[in-house]
CSV table of C-alpha atoms in Angstrom, one decimal:
chain,number,residue,atom,x,y,z
A,6,UNK,CA,235.9,4.5,145.2
A,7,UNK,CA,234.6,2.1,142.5
A,8,UNK,CA,236.7,2.3,139.3
A,9,UNK,CA,236.4,0.5,136.0
A,10,UNK,CA,237.0,-3.1,137.3
A,11,UNK,CA,234.4,-2.6,140.1
A,12,UNK,CA,231.8,-1.2,137.8
A,13,UNK,CA,232.5,-4.0,135.3
A,14,UNK,CA,231.8,-6.5,138.1
A,15,UNK,CA,228.5,-4.8,138.7
A,16,UNK,CA,227.7,-4.9,135.0
A,17,UNK,CA,228.4,-8.6,134.9
A,18,UNK,CA,226.3,-9.2,138.0
A,19,UNK,CA,223.3,-7.7,136.3
A,20,UNK,CA,224.0,-9.5,133.0
A,21,UNK,CA,224.3,-12.8,134.7
A,22,UNK,CA,221.3,-12.6,136.9
A,23,UNK,CA,218.7,-10.3,135.4
A,24,UNK,CA,218.9,-10.2,131.6
A,25,UNK,CA,215.6,-11.1,129.9
A,26,UNK,CA,213.5,-11.4,133.1
A,27,UNK,CA,210.6,-9.0,133.4
A,28,UNK,CA,210.9,-6.5,136.3
A,29,UNK,CA,208.1,-7.2,138.8
A,30,UNK,CA,208.7,-4.5,141.4
A,31,UNK,CA,210.7,-1.3,141.7
A,32,UNK,CA,211.0,0.2,145.2
A,33,UNK,CA,212.8,3.2,146.5
A,34,UNK,CA,213.3,2.6,150.3
A,35,UNK,CA,214.3,6.2,150.7
A,36,UNK,CA,213.3,9.0,148.3
A,37,UNK,CA,216.8,10.4,148.0
A,38,UNK,CA,216.9,13.4,145.6
A,39,UNK,CA,220.6,13.7,146.0
A,40,UNK,CA,221.2,10.3,144.4
A,41,UNK,CA,218.2,10.4,142.0
A,42,UNK,CA,218.9,13.2,139.6
A,43,UNK,CA,215.8,14.9,138.1
A,44,UNK,CA,213.7,11.9,138.7
A,45,UNK,CA,210.2,12.7,139.9
A,46,UNK,CA,208.4,10.7,142.5
A,47,UNK,CA,207.0,7.5,140.8
A,48,UNK,CA,208.8,8.2,137.5
A,49,UNK,CA,211.5,5.6,138.0
A,50,UNK,CA,209.0,3.0,139.1
A,51,UNK,CA,206.8,3.6,136.0
A,52,UNK,CA,209.7,3.6,133.6
A,53,UNK,CA,211.0,0.1,134.7
A,54,UNK,CA,208.0,-1.9,135.9
A,55,UNK,CA,207.2,-4.7,133.5
A,56,UNK,CA,210.2,-4.1,131.3
A,57,UNK,CA,213.1,-6.4,130.6
A,58,UNK,CA,216.8,-5.6,130.7
A,59,UNK,CA,218.1,-6.5,127.3
A,60,UNK,CA,221.7,-5.4,127.8
A,61,UNK,CA,223.7,-4.4,130.8
A,62,UNK,CA,226.3,-1.9,129.6
A,63,UNK,CA,229.2,0.1,130.9
A,64,UNK,CA,231.6,2.8,129.6
A,65,UNK,CA,234.2,3.9,132.1
A,66,UNK,CA,232.5,4.3,135.5
A,67,UNK,CA,229.1,4.7,133.9
A,68,UNK,CA,226.7,1.8,134.0
A,69,UNK,CA,223.3,1.6,132.3
A,70,UNK,CA,220.5,-0.8,131.5
A,71,UNK,CA,219.1,-1.1,128.0
A,72,UNK,CA,215.4,-1.9,128.3
A,73,UNK,CA,213.0,-3.5,125.8
A,74,UNK,CA,210.6,-1.3,123.9
A,75,UNK,CA,211.3,1.6,121.6
A,76,UNK,CA,209.9,4.1,124.0
A,77,UNK,CA,212.0,2.9,127.0
A,78,UNK,CA,214.0,5.5,129.0
A,79,UNK,CA,217.5,4.4,130.0
A,80,UNK,CA,218.3,4.0,133.7
A,81,UNK,CA,222.0,5.1,134.2
A,82,UNK,CA,224.1,4.6,137.3
A,83,UNK,CA,227.3,6.1,138.7
A,84,UNK,CA,228.6,4.7,141.9
A,85,UNK,CA,230.3,7.9,143.2
A,86,UNK,CA,232.5,7.1,146.2
A,87,UNK,CA,230.6,4.2,147.9
A,88,UNK,CA,227.9,3.0,145.5
A,89,UNK,CA,227.4,-0.6,144.6
A,90,UNK,CA,224.9,-3.2,143.3
A,91,UNK,CA,224.3,-6.2,145.5
A,92,UNK,CA,222.0,-9.2,144.8
A,93,UNK,CA,219.8,-10.7,147.5
A,94,UNK,CA,221.4,-13.7,149.1
A,95,UNK,CA,224.8,-13.2,147.4
A,96,UNK,CA,227.9,-12.0,149.1
A,97,UNK,CA,230.7,-10.6,147.0
A,98,UNK,CA,233.6,-8.2,147.1
A,99,UNK,CA,232.5,-4.8,145.6
A,100,UNK,CA,235.6,-2.8,146.1
A,101,UNK,CA,238.3,-2.2,148.8
A,102,UNK,CA,236.8,-1.9,152.3
A,103,UNK,CA,233.2,-2.1,151.0
A,104,UNK,CA,230.7,-3.5,153.4
A,105,UNK,CA,228.0,-3.9,150.8
A,106,UNK,CA,226.4,-7.4,150.9
A,107,UNK,CA,223.2,-9.1,149.9
A,108,UNK,CA,223.4,-11.8,152.6
A,109,UNK,CA,222.2,-9.8,155.6
A,110,UNK,CA,218.9,-7.9,156.2
A,111,UNK,CA,217.0,-7.1,153.0
A,112,UNK,CA,216.7,-4.5,151.7
A,113,UNK,CA,220.3,-3.8,152.8
A,114,UNK,CA,221.3,-0.7,154.8
A,115,UNK,CA,221.7,2.4,152.7
A,116,UNK,CA,219.7,0.9,149.8
A,117,UNK,CA,218.4,3.7,147.5
A,118,UNK,CA,216.8,1.4,145.0
A,119,UNK,CA,215.6,-2.2,144.9
A,120,UNK,CA,214.5,-3.9,141.7
A,121,UNK,CA,212.9,-7.4,141.8
A,122,UNK,CA,212.6,-9.6,138.7
A,123,UNK,CA,210.1,-12.4,137.9
A,124,UNK,CA,212.9,-15.0,138.0
A,125,UNK,CA,213.3,-14.3,141.8
A,126,UNK,CA,216.4,-12.1,141.6
A,127,UNK,CA,216.4,-8.9,143.6
A,128,UNK,CA,219.1,-6.2,143.1
A,129,UNK,CA,219.8,-3.2,145.3
A,130,UNK,CA,221.7,-0.1,144.7
A,131,UNK,CA,223.4,0.9,148.0
A,132,UNK,CA,225.3,4.1,148.6
A,133,UNK,CA,226.3,5.1,152.2
A,134,UNK,CA,227.9,8.4,151.4
A,135,UNK,CA,225.3,9.4,148.7
A,136,UNK,CA,227.7,10.6,146.0
A,137,UNK,CA,226.3,8.1,143.5
A,138,UNK,CA,223.9,9.2,140.8
A,139,UNK,CA,220.9,7.5,139.2
A,140,UNK,CA,219.3,9.1,136.1
A,141,UNK,CA,216.7,8.4,133.5
A,142,UNK,CA,217.7,9.5,130.0
A,143,UNK,CA,216.2,9.2,126.5
A,144,UNK,CA,219.7,8.8,125.0
A,145,UNK,CA,222.7,7.4,126.9
A,146,UNK,CA,224.9,9.8,124.9
A,147,UNK,CA,223.7,12.4,127.3
A,148,UNK,CA,225.7,10.6,130.0
A,149,UNK,CA,228.7,9.2,128.1
A,150,UNK,CA,229.0,11.5,125.1
A,151,UNK,CA,231.9,13.5,126.7
A,152,UNK,CA,233.9,10.6,128.0
A,153,UNK,CA,237.2,9.4,126.6
A,154,UNK,CA,237.8,5.9,125.3
A,155,UNK,CA,237.2,2.9,127.6
A,156,UNK,CA,240.5,1.0,127.9
A,157,UNK,CA,238.8,-2.4,128.2
A,158,UNK,CA,236.5,-1.9,125.3
A,159,UNK,CA,238.5,0.4,122.9
A,160,UNK,CA,242.1,1.0,123.9
A,161,UNK,CA,243.6,3.6,121.5
A,162,UNK,CA,246.5,2.5,119.4
A,163,UNK,CA,250.0,3.8,120.2
A,164,UNK,CA,249.8,6.9,118.1
A,165,UNK,CA,246.3,7.9,119.3
A,166,UNK,CA,247.3,7.2,122.9
A,167,UNK,CA,250.3,9.5,122.6
A,168,UNK,CA,248.2,12.2,121.1
A,169,UNK,CA,246.0,12.3,124.3
A,170,UNK,CA,248.8,13.9,126.3
A,171,UNK,CA,250.5,16.4,123.9
A,172,UNK,CA,248.6,19.5,125.0
A,173,UNK,CA,248.1,18.5,128.6
A,174,UNK,CA,250.4,20.2,131.1
A,175,UNK,CA,248.9,18.7,134.2
A,176,UNK,CA,250.8,16.1,136.1
A,177,UNK,CA,250.2,12.6,134.6
A,178,UNK,CA,248.5,11.4,137.7
A,179,UNK,CA,245.9,14.1,137.3
A,180,UNK,CA,245.6,13.8,133.5
A,181,UNK,CA,245.2,10.0,133.5
A,182,UNK,CA,242.3,10.3,135.9
A,183,UNK,CA,240.5,12.8,133.7
A,184,UNK,CA,237.4,10.9,132.5
A,185,UNK,CA,237.3,13.0,129.3
A,186,UNK,CA,240.8,11.6,128.3
A,187,UNK,CA,240.4,8.0,129.4
A,188,UNK,CA,237.2,6.7,131.0
A,189,UNK,CA,237.3,4.5,134.1
A,190,UNK,CA,240.7,5.2,135.7
A,191,UNK,CA,240.5,6.4,139.3
A,192,UNK,CA,243.0,6.9,142.2
A,193,UNK,CA,244.2,3.3,142.9
A,194,UNK,CA,244.4,2.4,139.2
A,195,UNK,CA,246.4,5.5,138.4
A,196,UNK,CA,248.9,4.8,141.2
A,197,UNK,CA,249.2,1.2,140.1
A,198,UNK,CA,249.7,2.0,136.4
A,199,UNK,CA,252.3,4.7,137.1
A,200,UNK,CA,254.1,2.5,139.6
A,201,UNK,CA,254.3,-0.4,137.1
A,202,UNK,CA,255.3,2.0,134.3
A,203,UNK,CA,258.0,3.5,136.5
A,204,UNK,CA,256.8,7.1,135.9
A,205,UNK,CA,256.7,9.7,138.7
A,206,UNK,CA,253.1,10.9,139.2
A,207,UNK,CA,254.1,14.6,139.1
A,208,UNK,CA,255.7,14.3,135.6
A,209,UNK,CA,253.9,16.7,133.2
A,210,UNK,CA,251.8,14.8,130.8
A,211,UNK,CA,253.1,16.7,127.8
A,212,UNK,CA,256.7,16.1,128.8
A,213,UNK,CA,256.5,12.3,128.8
A,214,UNK,CA,258.9,10.5,126.5
A,215,UNK,CA,257.8,8.1,123.8
A,216,UNK,CA,259.2,5.3,126.0
A,217,UNK,CA,257.2,6.4,129.0
A,218,UNK,CA,254.1,6.7,126.9
A,219,UNK,CA,254.5,3.2,125.6
A,220,UNK,CA,255.0,1.9,129.2
A,221,UNK,CA,251.9,3.7,130.5
A,222,UNK,CA,249.8,2.4,127.6
A,223,UNK,CA,251.0,-1.1,128.2
A,224,UNK,CA,250.3,-0.9,132.0
A,225,UNK,CA,246.9,0.6,131.5
A,226,UNK,CA,246.0,-2.4,129.4
A,227,UNK,CA,247.6,-4.8,131.9
A,228,UNK,CA,246.0,-3.4,135.0
A,229,UNK,CA,242.5,-3.2,133.5
A,230,UNK,CA,242.7,-6.7,132.0
A,231,UNK,CA,244.1,-8.4,135.2
A,232,UNK,CA,241.6,-6.6,137.5
A,233,UNK,CA,238.6,-7.4,135.3
A,234,UNK,CA,239.7,-11.1,134.9
A,235,UNK,CA,239.8,-11.3,138.7
A,236,UNK,CA,236.3,-9.9,138.6
A,237,UNK,CA,237.5,-7.1,141.0
A,238,UNK,CA,238.3,-9.6,143.7
A,239,UNK,CA,241.3,-7.9,145.2
A,240,UNK,CA,242.5,-11.1,146.9
A,241,UNK,CA,243.3,-12.3,143.4
A,242,UNK,CA,245.3,-9.3,142.3
A,243,UNK,CA,249.1,-10.2,141.8
A,244,UNK,CA,251.1,-10.1,145.0
A,245,UNK,CA,253.6,-7.6,143.6
A,246,UNK,CA,250.9,-4.9,143.0
A,247,UNK,CA,251.2,-1.6,144.9
A,248,UNK,CA,247.5,-2.0,145.5
A,249,UNK,CA,248.0,-4.3,148.5
A,250,UNK,CA,250.2,-1.8,150.3
A,251,UNK,CA,248.9,1.7,149.4
A,252,UNK,CA,246.1,2.0,151.9
A,253,UNK,CA,246.2,3.8,155.2
A,254,UNK,CA,249.3,5.9,154.5
A,255,UNK,CA,251.2,4.0,157.3
A,256,UNK,CA,254.7,4.9,158.0
A,257,UNK,CA,257.2,2.4,156.7
A,258,UNK,CA,254.9,0.9,154.0
A,259,UNK,CA,256.8,-1.0,151.4
A,260,UNK,CA,256.1,-2.9,148.2
A,261,UNK,CA,258.6,-5.6,147.2
A,262,UNK,CA,261.0,-4.2,149.8
A,263,UNK,CA,260.9,-0.7,148.4
A,264,UNK,CA,259.5,2.2,150.4
A,265,UNK,CA,256.2,3.8,149.5
A,266,UNK,CA,255.9,7.6,149.8
A,267,UNK,CA,252.6,9.4,150.0
A,268,UNK,CA,252.1,12.9,148.4
A,269,UNK,CA,249.2,14.9,147.2
A,270,UNK,CA,248.8,15.4,143.4
A,271,UNK,CA,245.8,17.3,142.1
A,272,UNK,CA,244.2,17.1,145.5
A,273,UNK,CA,244.4,13.3,145.6
A,274,UNK,CA,246.4,11.2,147.9
A,275,UNK,CA,249.1,9.5,145.8
A,276,UNK,CA,251.2,6.5,146.6
A,277,UNK,CA,254.5,6.0,144.7
A,278,UNK,CA,257.9,4.4,145.1
A,279,UNK,CA,260.7,7.0,144.8
A,280,UNK,CA,263.4,4.4,144.2
A,281,UNK,CA,261.6,3.3,141.0
A,282,UNK,CA,259.6,6.3,139.8
């Protein structure tokens, strides 16, 4: 599932390729009302055609395009489990196991939206499993107003970070994935952060020591920064990350020689290292 680094990669893709160029064509290969939320037929096309993207923005896992014009609606995107943006003619890693690419047939398979620009760039939103969401809103606060801070953009200081957990009795694995607490952290990031902080994923959030909280905050910052600096190219993630060994729940999986155990926390498959956590 795309998490903060993968969505940041998509934000940069749009910023680098499409900012300032008028939109020449908007096409929905499939009218998918599961992905498009409360968007009438033709409404999305009318809202974007002829406009320019002035800013490509992100908060947590939410991505949106700021368009020129005071009356412009805001197109907002959430990738769900398998959503991604791809650019025509460009191949690139989207997230682990993603098959999304712009180098094959166009529009790509599972494309829900294709946007062409006068500079020749074409972007497609693809989503095989259809859990992603595309909206048009008058005010982006409708979408991000209830989200917690984004750790790449506005990491809380030590005191504010500690305050996030004082009244939360849920396991820290569950709590740290709550988008109303911190925006952008999903399953693989939560496992990586807690592994590197040496905190068991079932520890109650409000029972964490000050030392554990400091370690978690440090590792949130570290994991987000390193993953974004790698532009979400997982081959560039450090060799000692749990990430490279946590997939598939295979028996005997190890990281740095230590055994990985798989449990379920809050309904999510969770990888951790009993020797260290």
